[in-house]
Amino acid sequence: MISLKQFKYFIEIVEAGSYSRAAEKLYIAQSALSRQIKELEDELQTPLLMRDARQFELTPAGQLFFERGKRILEDIDDTLVQARHVGQGSQGVIRLQHSSSVILTPRISNALAQTLDAHPGVTLEVSMLPSENQTLEIEEGRADIGLLRLPTLRRHPHIQVREIGSERLMVAVAQHAPLAALDNVELAALSDEAFISIPHKDRGGLSYLVANLCLEQGFFPKPARALSRKSSQLNLIEAGLGIAIVPECMRLTAPAGVRFVTLSQGRLLTSVGLATRREADPLVTAFADALTARLALPVARTVMRGVLSPAS
């Protein structure tokens, strides 16, 4: 029977270019190495190396055995690593959800990619769901990690939410609307505008935050004739059906016919949270902790600051 040791010895000889260098690297006697290769050739019933006193050449069979044998050893190494990951609970599928207002900006996407690189046994299954629904999905075991807009109204005993960043709020308007010509606007000046998104009585998230900010200015958002809490609201705004107060990151996915106006009422911010079970699977906990740490790293300010600044 051919042994893995013989595979390794043969490949080491070819890569080293000589029996003597391979023997030194393998810490075995050159005679023992030669004997192993002779036994390998006897088992295969064909020569793999044509050798003389100083050098050797690969036979056609030896070239084939070297190329495929090397792949076999690499596959074995990968299998050992994966088996170790499974045994240690470091391999599996993590189900990640994000709300339509928490778009996967370059900052979030890069953090996810770097965290995946650090966890080679993990595969992400990404889907979109409203912020308030994510906590229930995680509570009932249908999701593992949620990226959501704060605040969330429903409280679940096994769910923890960590703030991972914030960004400023802006007014999204149609490019031909009078508001589009302004450099900034007071929140109170929007009391007569029709809002594409208004809060649901049982949901938190962005629309709930915006409604409360408006109430502080003495009015409740007037609903537009077409309403949406999803990313499609930008298309409704482009069509001139209303306005919305949205995170600055929405500029990254906005249609050409939508303009964003700065709110001059102080520095109005919206926060993003990362939700998991308090006693999640160790793999989920490790991945969520690493992702949170990456998103908390300081970043250089750019023109578009709203790509999710770290939580302070």
mmCIF file of C-alpha atoms in Angstrom:
data_model
loop_
_atom_site.group_PDB
_atom_site.id
_atom_site.type_symbol
_atom_site.label_atom_id
_atom_site.label_comp_id
_atom_site.label_asym_id
_atom_site.label_seq_id
_atom_site.Cartn_x
_atom_site.Cartn_y
_atom_site.Cartn_z
ATOM 1 C CA MET A 1 0.000 0.000 0.000
ATOM 2 C CA ILE A 2 1.212 3.503 -0.851
ATOM 3 C CA SER A 3 1.503 5.696 2.247
ATOM 4 C CA LEU A 4 1.007 9.441 2.654
ATOM 5 C CA LYS A 5 4.594 9.546 3.855
ATOM 6 C CA GLN A 6 5.736 8.314 0.445
ATOM 7 C CA PHE A 7 3.631 10.988 -1.280
ATOM 8 C CA LYS A 8 5.263 13.626 0.901
ATOM 9 C CA TYR A 9 8.792 12.275 0.411
ATOM 10 C CA PHE A 10 8.460 12.128 -3.368
ATOM 11 C CA ILE A 11 7.076 15.668 -3.641
ATOM 12 C CA GLU A 12 9.782 16.966 -1.311
ATOM 13 C CA ILE A 13 12.510 15.444 -3.480
ATOM 14 C CA VAL A 14 11.118 17.008 -6.653
ATOM 15 C CA GLU A 15 10.679 20.435 -5.068
ATOM 16 C CA ALA A 16 14.121 20.346 -3.394
ATOM 17 C CA GLY A 17 15.808 19.240 -6.617
ATOM 18 C CA SER A 18 17.951 16.572 -4.983
ATOM 19 C CA TYR A 19 17.779 13.641 -2.594
ATOM 20 C CA SER A 20 20.347 15.157 -0.245
ATOM 21 C CA ARG A 21 18.532 18.501 0.225
ATOM 22 C CA ALA A 22 15.210 16.717 0.671
ATOM 23 C CA ALA A 23 16.732 14.382 3.273
ATOM 24 C CA GLU A 24 18.109 17.340 5.210
ATOM 25 C CA LYS A 25 14.737 19.096 5.204
ATOM 26 C CA LEU A 26 12.906 15.915 6.240
ATOM 27 C CA TYR A 27 15.512 15.047 8.895
ATOM 28 C CA ILE A 28 15.993 11.489 7.620
ATOM 29 C CA ALA A 29 18.932 9.593 6.146
ATOM 30 C CA GLN A 30 19.319 9.810 2.381
ATOM 31 C CA SER A 31 19.422 6.007 2.164
ATOM 32 C CA ALA A 32 16.068 5.764 3.950
ATOM 33 C CA LEU A 33 14.603 8.330 1.574
ATOM 34 C CA SER A 34 15.877 6.408 -1.465
ATOM 35 C CA ARG A 35 14.394 3.194 -0.087
ATOM 36 C CA GLN A 36 10.951 4.810 0.333
ATOM 37 C CA ILE A 37 10.954 6.024 -3.276
ATOM 38 C CA LYS A 38 12.058 2.578 -4.519
ATOM 39 C CA GLU A 39 9.173 0.965 -2.614
ATOM 40 C CA LEU A 40 6.789 3.547 -4.102
ATOM 41 C CA GLU A 41 7.959 2.762 -7.636
ATOM 42 C CA ASP A 42 7.692 -0.980 -6.980
ATOM 43 C CA GLU A 43 4.112 -0.546 -5.777
ATOM 44 C CA LEU A 44 3.233 1.514 -8.875
ATOM 45 C CA GLN A 45 5.180 -0.884 -11.121
ATOM 46 C CA THR A 46 6.699 2.049 -13.017
ATOM 47 C CA PRO A 47 9.718 4.349 -12.530
ATOM 48 C CA LEU A 48 9.005 7.919 -11.390
ATOM 49 C CA LEU A 49 12.552 9.273 -11.448
ATOM 50 C CA MET A 50 15.459 8.656 -13.823
ATOM 51 C CA ARG A 51 18.540 9.259 -11.682
ATOM 52 C CA ASP A 52 22.287 9.132 -11.853
ATOM 53 C CA ALA A 53 24.961 9.915 -9.287
ATOM 54 C CA ARG A 54 24.299 13.672 -9.204
ATOM 55 C CA GLN A 55 20.797 14.439 -10.505
ATOM 56 C CA PHE A 56 17.448 13.026 -11.533
ATOM 57 C CA GLU A 57 14.726 13.667 -14.091
ATOM 58 C CA LEU A 58 11.011 13.024 -13.810
ATOM 59 C CA THR A 59 9.555 10.363 -16.048
ATOM 60 C CA PRO A 60 6.133 11.127 -17.618
ATOM 61 C CA ALA A 61 4.581 8.997 -14.883
ATOM 62 C CA GLY A 62 6.628 10.861 -12.286
ATOM 63 C CA GLN A 63 5.429 14.246 -13.591
ATOM 64 C CA LEU A 64 1.801 13.112 -13.356
ATOM 65 C CA PHE A 65 2.332 11.662 -9.883
ATOM 66 C CA PHE A 66 4.014 14.882 -8.694
ATOM 67 C CA GLU A 67 1.251 17.224 -9.955
ATOM 68 C CA ARG A 68 -1.669 15.144 -8.714
ATOM 69 C CA GLY A 69 0.073 14.018 -5.545
ATOM 70 C CA LYS A 70 0.698 17.614 -4.560
ATOM 71 C CA ARG A 71 -2.990 18.422 -5.002
ATOM 72 C CA ILE A 72 -3.923 15.372 -2.956
ATOM 73 C CA LEU A 73 -1.740 16.488 -0.051
ATOM 74 C CA GLU A 74 -3.172 20.020 -0.237
ATOM 75 C CA ASP A 75 -6.703 18.575 -0.165
ATOM 76 C CA ILE A 76 -5.781 16.461 2.844
ATOM 77 C CA ASP A 77 -4.418 19.531 4.655
ATOM 78 C CA ASP A 78 -7.627 21.447 3.880
ATOM 79 C CA THR A 79 -9.709 18.520 5.118
ATOM 80 C CA LEU A 80 -7.779 18.394 8.378
ATOM 81 C CA VAL A 81 -8.251 22.126 8.929
ATOM 82 C CA GLN A 82 -11.977 21.947 8.169
ATOM 83 C CA ALA A 83 -12.440 18.914 10.421
ATOM 84 C CA ARG A 84 -10.670 20.802 13.205
ATOM 85 C CA HIS A 85 -12.944 23.813 12.633
ATOM 86 C CA VAL A 86 -16.056 21.641 12.791
ATOM 87 C CA GLY A 87 -14.834 19.933 15.940
ATOM 88 C CA GLN A 88 -14.108 23.275 17.593
ATOM 89 C CA GLY A 89 -17.382 24.838 16.459
ATOM 90 C CA SER A 90 -15.711 27.293 14.077
ATOM 91 C CA GLN A 91 -17.435 26.297 10.841
ATOM 92 C CA GLY A 92 -21.001 26.767 9.686
ATOM 93 C CA VAL A 93 -23.578 29.089 8.117
ATOM 94 C CA ILE A 94 -24.418 32.388 9.834
ATOM 95 C CA ARG A 95 -27.737 33.994 8.854
ATOM 96 C CA LEU A 96 -27.377 37.780 8.775
ATOM 97 C CA GLN A 97 -30.270 40.164 8.203
ATOM 98 C CA HIS A 98 -30.240 43.909 7.574
ATOM 99 C CA SER A 99 -32.991 46.458 7.233
ATOM 100 C CA SER A 100 -33.605 48.350 3.991
ATOM 101 C CA SER A 101 -32.210 51.521 5.584
ATOM 102 C CA VAL A 102 -29.026 49.770 6.720
ATOM 103 C CA ILE A 103 -27.571 49.295 3.277
ATOM 104 C CA LEU A 104 -24.336 47.394 2.859
ATOM 105 C CA THR A 105 -22.095 50.423 2.440
ATOM 106 C CA PRO A 106 -18.420 49.945 1.561
ATOM 107 C CA ARG A 107 -17.584 50.306 5.254
ATOM 108 C CA ILE A 108 -19.982 47.533 6.308
ATOM 109 C CA SER A 109 -19.171 45.321 3.320
ATOM 110 C CA ASN A 110 -15.422 45.626 3.936
ATOM 111 C CA ALA A 111 -15.894 44.811 7.623
ATOM 112 C CA LEU A 112 -17.906 41.728 6.661
ATOM 113 C CA ALA A 113 -15.236 40.639 4.150
ATOM 114 C CA GLN A 114 -12.420 41.091 6.678
ATOM 115 C CA THR A 115 -14.357 39.199 9.345
ATOM 116 C CA LEU A 116 -15.023 36.361 6.897
ATOM 117 C CA ASP A 117 -11.297 36.238 6.091
ATOM 118 C CA ALA A 118 -10.607 35.823 9.803
ATOM 119 C CA HIS A 119 -13.214 33.017 10.020
ATOM 120 C CA PRO A 120 -12.507 30.768 7.005
ATOM 121 C CA GLY A 121 -15.056 28.183 8.108
ATOM 122 C CA VAL A 122 -17.980 30.626 8.005
ATOM 123 C CA THR A 123 -20.472 31.156 5.188
ATOM 124 C CA LEU A 124 -22.853 34.133 5.378
ATOM 125 C CA GLU A 125 -26.467 33.913 4.292
ATOM 126 C CA VAL A 126 -27.625 37.542 3.891
ATOM 127 C CA SER A 127 -31.250 38.695 3.637
ATOM 128 C CA MET A 128 -33.290 41.858 4.225
ATOM 129 C CA LEU A 129 -35.956 42.333 6.894
ATOM 130 C CA PRO A 130 -37.429 45.300 8.816
ATOM 131 C CA SER A 131 -35.550 46.191 11.992
ATOM 132 C CA GLU A 132 -38.348 45.270 14.370
ATOM 133 C CA ASN A 133 -38.850 41.845 12.748
ATOM 134 C CA GLN A 134 -35.168 40.955 12.986
ATOM 135 C CA THR A 135 -35.161 40.710 16.764
ATOM 136 C CA LEU A 136 -38.092 38.263 16.658
ATOM 137 C CA GLU A 137 -36.366 36.176 13.963
ATOM 138 C CA ILE A 138 -33.234 35.967 16.106
ATOM 139 C CA GLU A 139 -35.227 35.271 19.282
ATOM 140 C CA GLU A 140 -37.008 32.350 17.606
ATOM 141 C CA GLY A 141 -33.858 30.935 16.017
ATOM 142 C CA ARG A 142 -34.506 31.773 12.355
ATOM 143 C CA ALA A 143 -31.631 34.285 12.124
ATOM 144 C CA ASP A 144 -28.329 34.807 13.917
ATOM 145 C CA ILE A 145 -27.209 38.446 13.467
ATOM 146 C CA GLY A 146 -29.245 41.557 12.683
ATOM 147 C CA LEU A 147 -28.141 44.987 11.450
ATOM 148 C CA LEU A 148 -31.002 47.297 12.340
ATOM 149 C CA ARG A 149 -32.035 50.903 12.831
ATOM 150 C CA LEU A 150 -32.468 52.005 16.417
ATOM 151 C CA PRO A 151 -34.643 52.243 18.353
ATOM 152 C CA THR A 152 -36.465 48.914 18.453
ATOM 153 C CA LEU A 153 -39.679 48.863 20.466
ATOM 154 C CA ARG A 154 -40.173 45.176 21.139
ATOM 155 C CA ARG A 155 -38.107 43.686 23.928
ATOM 156 C CA HIS A 156 -37.078 40.028 23.789
ATOM 157 C CA PRO A 157 -35.469 38.466 26.862
ATOM 158 C CA HIS A 158 -32.712 36.660 24.967
ATOM 159 C CA ILE A 159 -31.712 39.459 22.575
ATOM 160 C CA GLN A 160 -28.887 41.963 23.014
ATOM 161 C CA VAL A 161 -28.390 44.964 20.726
ATOM 162 C CA ARG A 162 -25.066 46.816 20.504
ATOM 163 C CA GLU A 163 -24.765 50.212 18.837
ATOM 164 C CA ILE A 164 -22.117 49.976 16.111
ATOM 165 C CA GLY A 165 -22.281 53.382 14.448
ATOM 166 C CA SER A 166 -24.254 56.482 13.586
ATOM 167 C CA GLU A 167 -24.785 58.802 10.628
ATOM 168 C CA ARG A 168 -26.543 62.061 9.998
ATOM 169 C CA LEU A 169 -30.100 62.363 8.732
ATOM 170 C CA MET A 170 -30.892 64.225 5.506
ATOM 171 C CA VAL A 171 -34.034 65.159 3.579
ATOM 172 C CA ALA A 172 -34.504 63.254 0.324
ATOM 173 C CA VAL A 173 -36.516 65.256 -2.236
ATOM 174 C CA ALA A 174 -37.251 65.162 -5.959
ATOM 175 C CA GLN A 175 -34.677 67.074 -8.012
ATOM 176 C CA HIS A 176 -37.292 69.550 -9.312
ATOM 177 C CA ALA A 177 -38.934 70.196 -5.933
ATOM 178 C CA PRO A 178 -38.451 73.673 -4.380
ATOM 179 C CA LEU A 179 -36.593 72.074 -1.451
ATOM 180 C CA ALA A 180 -33.926 70.740 -3.826
ATOM 181 C CA ALA A 181 -32.654 74.273 -4.412
ATOM 182 C CA LEU A 182 -31.826 74.768 -0.714
ATOM 183 C CA ASP A 183 -28.452 74.141 0.907
ATOM 184 C CA ASN A 184 -30.121 73.259 4.194
ATOM 185 C CA VAL A 185 -33.552 73.286 5.763
ATOM 186 C CA GLU A 186 -34.988 73.460 9.264
ATOM 187 C CA LEU A 187 -36.897 70.366 10.338
ATOM 188 C CA ALA A 188 -39.834 72.547 11.436
ATOM 189 C CA ALA A 189 -40.116 73.888 7.867
ATOM 190 C CA LEU A 190 -41.191 70.437 6.663
ATOM 191 C CA SER A 191 -44.507 70.433 8.505
ATOM 192 C CA ASP A 192 -46.522 70.936 5.299
ATOM 193 C CA GLU A 193 -44.596 68.371 3.262
ATOM 194 C CA ALA A 194 -45.973 64.905 2.459
ATOM 195 C CA PHE A 195 -43.816 62.139 3.951
ATOM 196 C CA ILE A 196 -43.356 58.917 2.000
ATOM 197 C CA SER A 197 -42.620 57.015 5.224
ATOM 198 C CA ILE A 198 -44.548 57.304 8.495
ATOM 199 C CA PRO A 199 -44.197 55.083 11.575
ATOM 200 C CA HIS A 200 -46.091 51.875 12.113
ATOM 201 C CA LYS A 201 -47.725 51.671 15.534
ATOM 202 C CA ASP A 202 -45.910 48.427 16.379
ATOM 203 C CA ARG A 203 -42.512 49.157 14.854
ATOM 204 C CA GLY A 204 -39.476 51.175 15.832
ATOM 205 C CA GLY A 205 -36.626 51.916 13.504
ATOM 206 C CA LEU A 206 -36.049 54.907 11.268
ATOM 207 C CA SER A 207 -39.653 56.066 10.729
ATOM 208 C CA TYR A 208 -40.291 55.965 14.480
ATOM 209 C CA LEU A 209 -37.183 58.075 15.140
ATOM 210 C CA VAL A 210 -38.129 60.596 12.446
ATOM 211 C CA ALA A 211 -41.685 60.928 13.771
ATOM 212 C CA ASN A 212 -40.418 61.697 17.257
ATOM 213 C CA LEU A 213 -37.981 64.300 15.932
ATOM 214 C CA CYS A 214 -40.879 65.955 14.091
ATOM 215 C CA LEU A 215 -43.060 65.877 17.211
ATOM 216 C CA GLU A 216 -40.322 67.748 19.052
ATOM 217 C CA GLN A 217 -40.775 70.491 16.438
ATOM 218 C CA GLY A 218 -44.542 70.582 16.960
ATOM 219 C CA PHE A 219 -45.894 68.483 14.089
ATOM 220 C CA PHE A 220 -46.476 64.885 13.037
ATOM 221 C CA PRO A 221 -45.373 63.833 9.525
ATOM 222 C CA LYS A 222 -48.199 64.251 7.042
ATOM 223 C CA PRO A 223 -48.570 61.006 5.050
ATOM 224 C CA ALA A 224 -48.132 61.056 1.290
ATOM 225 C CA ARG A 225 -50.613 59.330 -1.006
ATOM 226 C CA ALA A 226 -48.056 56.578 -1.654
ATOM 227 C CA LEU A 227 -46.191 55.175 1.356
ATOM 228 C CA SER A 228 -43.134 52.929 1.651
ATOM 229 C CA ARG A 229 -40.711 51.969 4.392
ATOM 230 C CA LYS A 230 -38.479 50.087 1.956
ATOM 231 C CA SER A 231 -35.724 51.203 -0.378
ATOM 232 C CA SER A 232 -38.437 51.802 -3.010
ATOM 233 C CA GLN A 233 -39.326 55.015 -1.189
ATOM 234 C CA LEU A 234 -36.519 56.746 -3.104
ATOM 235 C CA ASN A 235 -38.248 55.882 -6.381
ATOM 236 C CA LEU A 236 -41.497 57.380 -5.067
ATOM 237 C CA ILE A 237 -39.612 60.520 -4.060
ATOM 238 C CA GLU A 238 -38.070 60.749 -7.536
ATOM 239 C CA ALA A 239 -41.595 60.647 -8.965
ATOM 240 C CA GLY A 240 -42.503 63.704 -6.860
ATOM 241 C CA LEU A 241 -44.903 61.896 -4.507
ATOM 242 C CA GLY A 242 -43.334 63.158 -1.302
ATOM 243 C CA ILE A 243 -40.178 63.491 0.794
ATOM 244 C CA ALA A 244 -38.426 61.398 3.397
ATOM 245 C CA ILE A 245 -35.869 61.920 6.126
ATOM 246 C CA VAL A 246 -33.280 59.219 5.601
ATOM 247 C CA PRO A 247 -29.736 58.250 6.618
ATOM 248 C CA GLU A 248 -27.020 59.838 4.516
ATOM 249 C CA CYS A 249 -25.905 56.389 3.311
ATOM 250 C CA MET A 250 -29.050 56.246 1.150
ATOM 251 C CA ARG A 251 -27.262 58.591 -1.240
ATOM 252 C CA LEU A 252 -25.229 55.588 -2.354
ATOM 253 C CA THR A 253 -28.295 53.878 -3.872
ATOM 254 C CA ALA A 254 -30.479 56.870 -4.754
ATOM 255 C CA PRO A 255 -31.875 57.325 -8.288
ATOM 256 C CA ALA A 256 -30.496 60.232 -10.328
ATOM 257 C CA GLY A 257 -33.658 62.263 -9.786
ATOM 258 C CA VAL A 258 -33.346 62.471 -5.981
ATOM 259 C CA ARG A 259 -31.533 65.247 -4.128
ATOM 260 C CA PHE A 260 -30.403 65.275 -0.492
ATOM 261 C CA VAL A 261 -30.718 68.426 1.615
ATOM 262 C CA THR A 262 -28.912 68.934 4.919
ATOM 263 C CA LEU A 263 -31.020 69.395 8.036
ATOM 264 C CA SER A 264 -29.871 72.589 9.770
ATOM 265 C CA GLN A 265 -31.573 71.699 13.056
ATOM 266 C CA GLY A 266 -28.454 70.818 15.006
ATOM 267 C CA ARG A 267 -26.788 67.512 14.212
ATOM 268 C CA LEU A 268 -29.611 64.985 13.837
ATOM 269 C CA LEU A 269 -28.249 61.436 13.870
ATOM 270 C CA THR A 270 -29.547 57.915 13.435
ATOM 271 C CA SER A 271 -27.858 54.880 14.972
ATOM 272 C CA VAL A 272 -27.313 51.336 13.729
ATOM 273 C CA GLY A 273 -27.403 48.361 16.084
ATOM 274 C CA LEU A 274 -26.123 44.812 15.850
ATOM 275 C CA ALA A 275 -28.469 42.245 17.379
ATOM 276 C CA THR A 276 -27.668 38.699 18.524
ATOM 277 C CA ARG A 277 -28.901 36.260 21.133
ATOM 278 C CA ARG A 278 -27.297 36.823 24.527
ATOM 279 C CA GLU A 279 -26.187 33.191 24.631
ATOM 280 C CA ALA A 280 -25.648 32.565 20.945
ATOM 281 C CA ASP A 281 -23.733 29.709 19.361
ATOM 282 C CA PRO A 282 -19.978 30.246 19.985
ATOM 283 C CA LEU A 283 -19.390 30.646 16.259
ATOM 284 C CA VAL A 284 -22.031 33.397 16.008
ATOM 285 C CA THR A 285 -20.702 35.121 19.127
ATOM 286 C CA ALA A 286 -17.125 35.109 17.839
ATOM 287 C CA PHE A 287 -18.167 36.424 14.417
ATOM 288 C CA ALA A 288 -20.449 39.128 15.870
ATOM 289 C CA ASP A 289 -17.768 40.278 18.320
ATOM 290 C CA ALA A 290 -15.177 40.499 15.540
ATOM 291 C CA LEU A 291 -17.560 42.379 13.230
ATOM 292 C CA THR A 292 -18.492 44.807 16.009
ATOM 293 C CA ALA A 293 -14.819 45.464 16.743
ATOM 294 C CA ARG A 294 -14.068 46.183 13.074
ATOM 295 C CA LEU A 295 -16.987 48.586 12.730
ATOM 296 C CA ALA A 296 -15.861 50.379 15.893
ATOM 297 C CA LEU A 297 -12.435 51.171 14.421
ATOM 298 C CA PRO A 298 -11.899 54.886 13.658
ATOM 299 C CA VAL A 299 -12.104 55.876 9.998
ATOM 300 C CA ALA A 300 -10.930 58.941 8.089
ATOM 301 C CA ARG A 301 -13.628 61.485 7.374
ATOM 302 C CA THR A 302 -14.740 61.702 3.760
ATOM 303 C CA VAL A 303 -17.130 63.953 1.875
ATOM 304 C CA MET A 304 -19.868 61.432 2.532
ATOM 305 C CA ARG A 305 -19.602 61.099 6.284
ATOM 306 C CA GLY A 306 -22.773 59.059 6.525
ATOM 307 C CA VAL A 307 -21.272 55.767 5.392
ATOM 308 C CA LEU A 308 -21.556 54.775 9.055
ATOM 309 C CA SER A 309 -19.203 56.435 11.492
ATOM 310 C CA PRO A 310 -18.129 54.326 14.484
ATOM 311 C CA ALA A 311 -20.260 54.516 17.588
ATOM 312 C CA SER A 312 -18.854 56.966 20.102
#
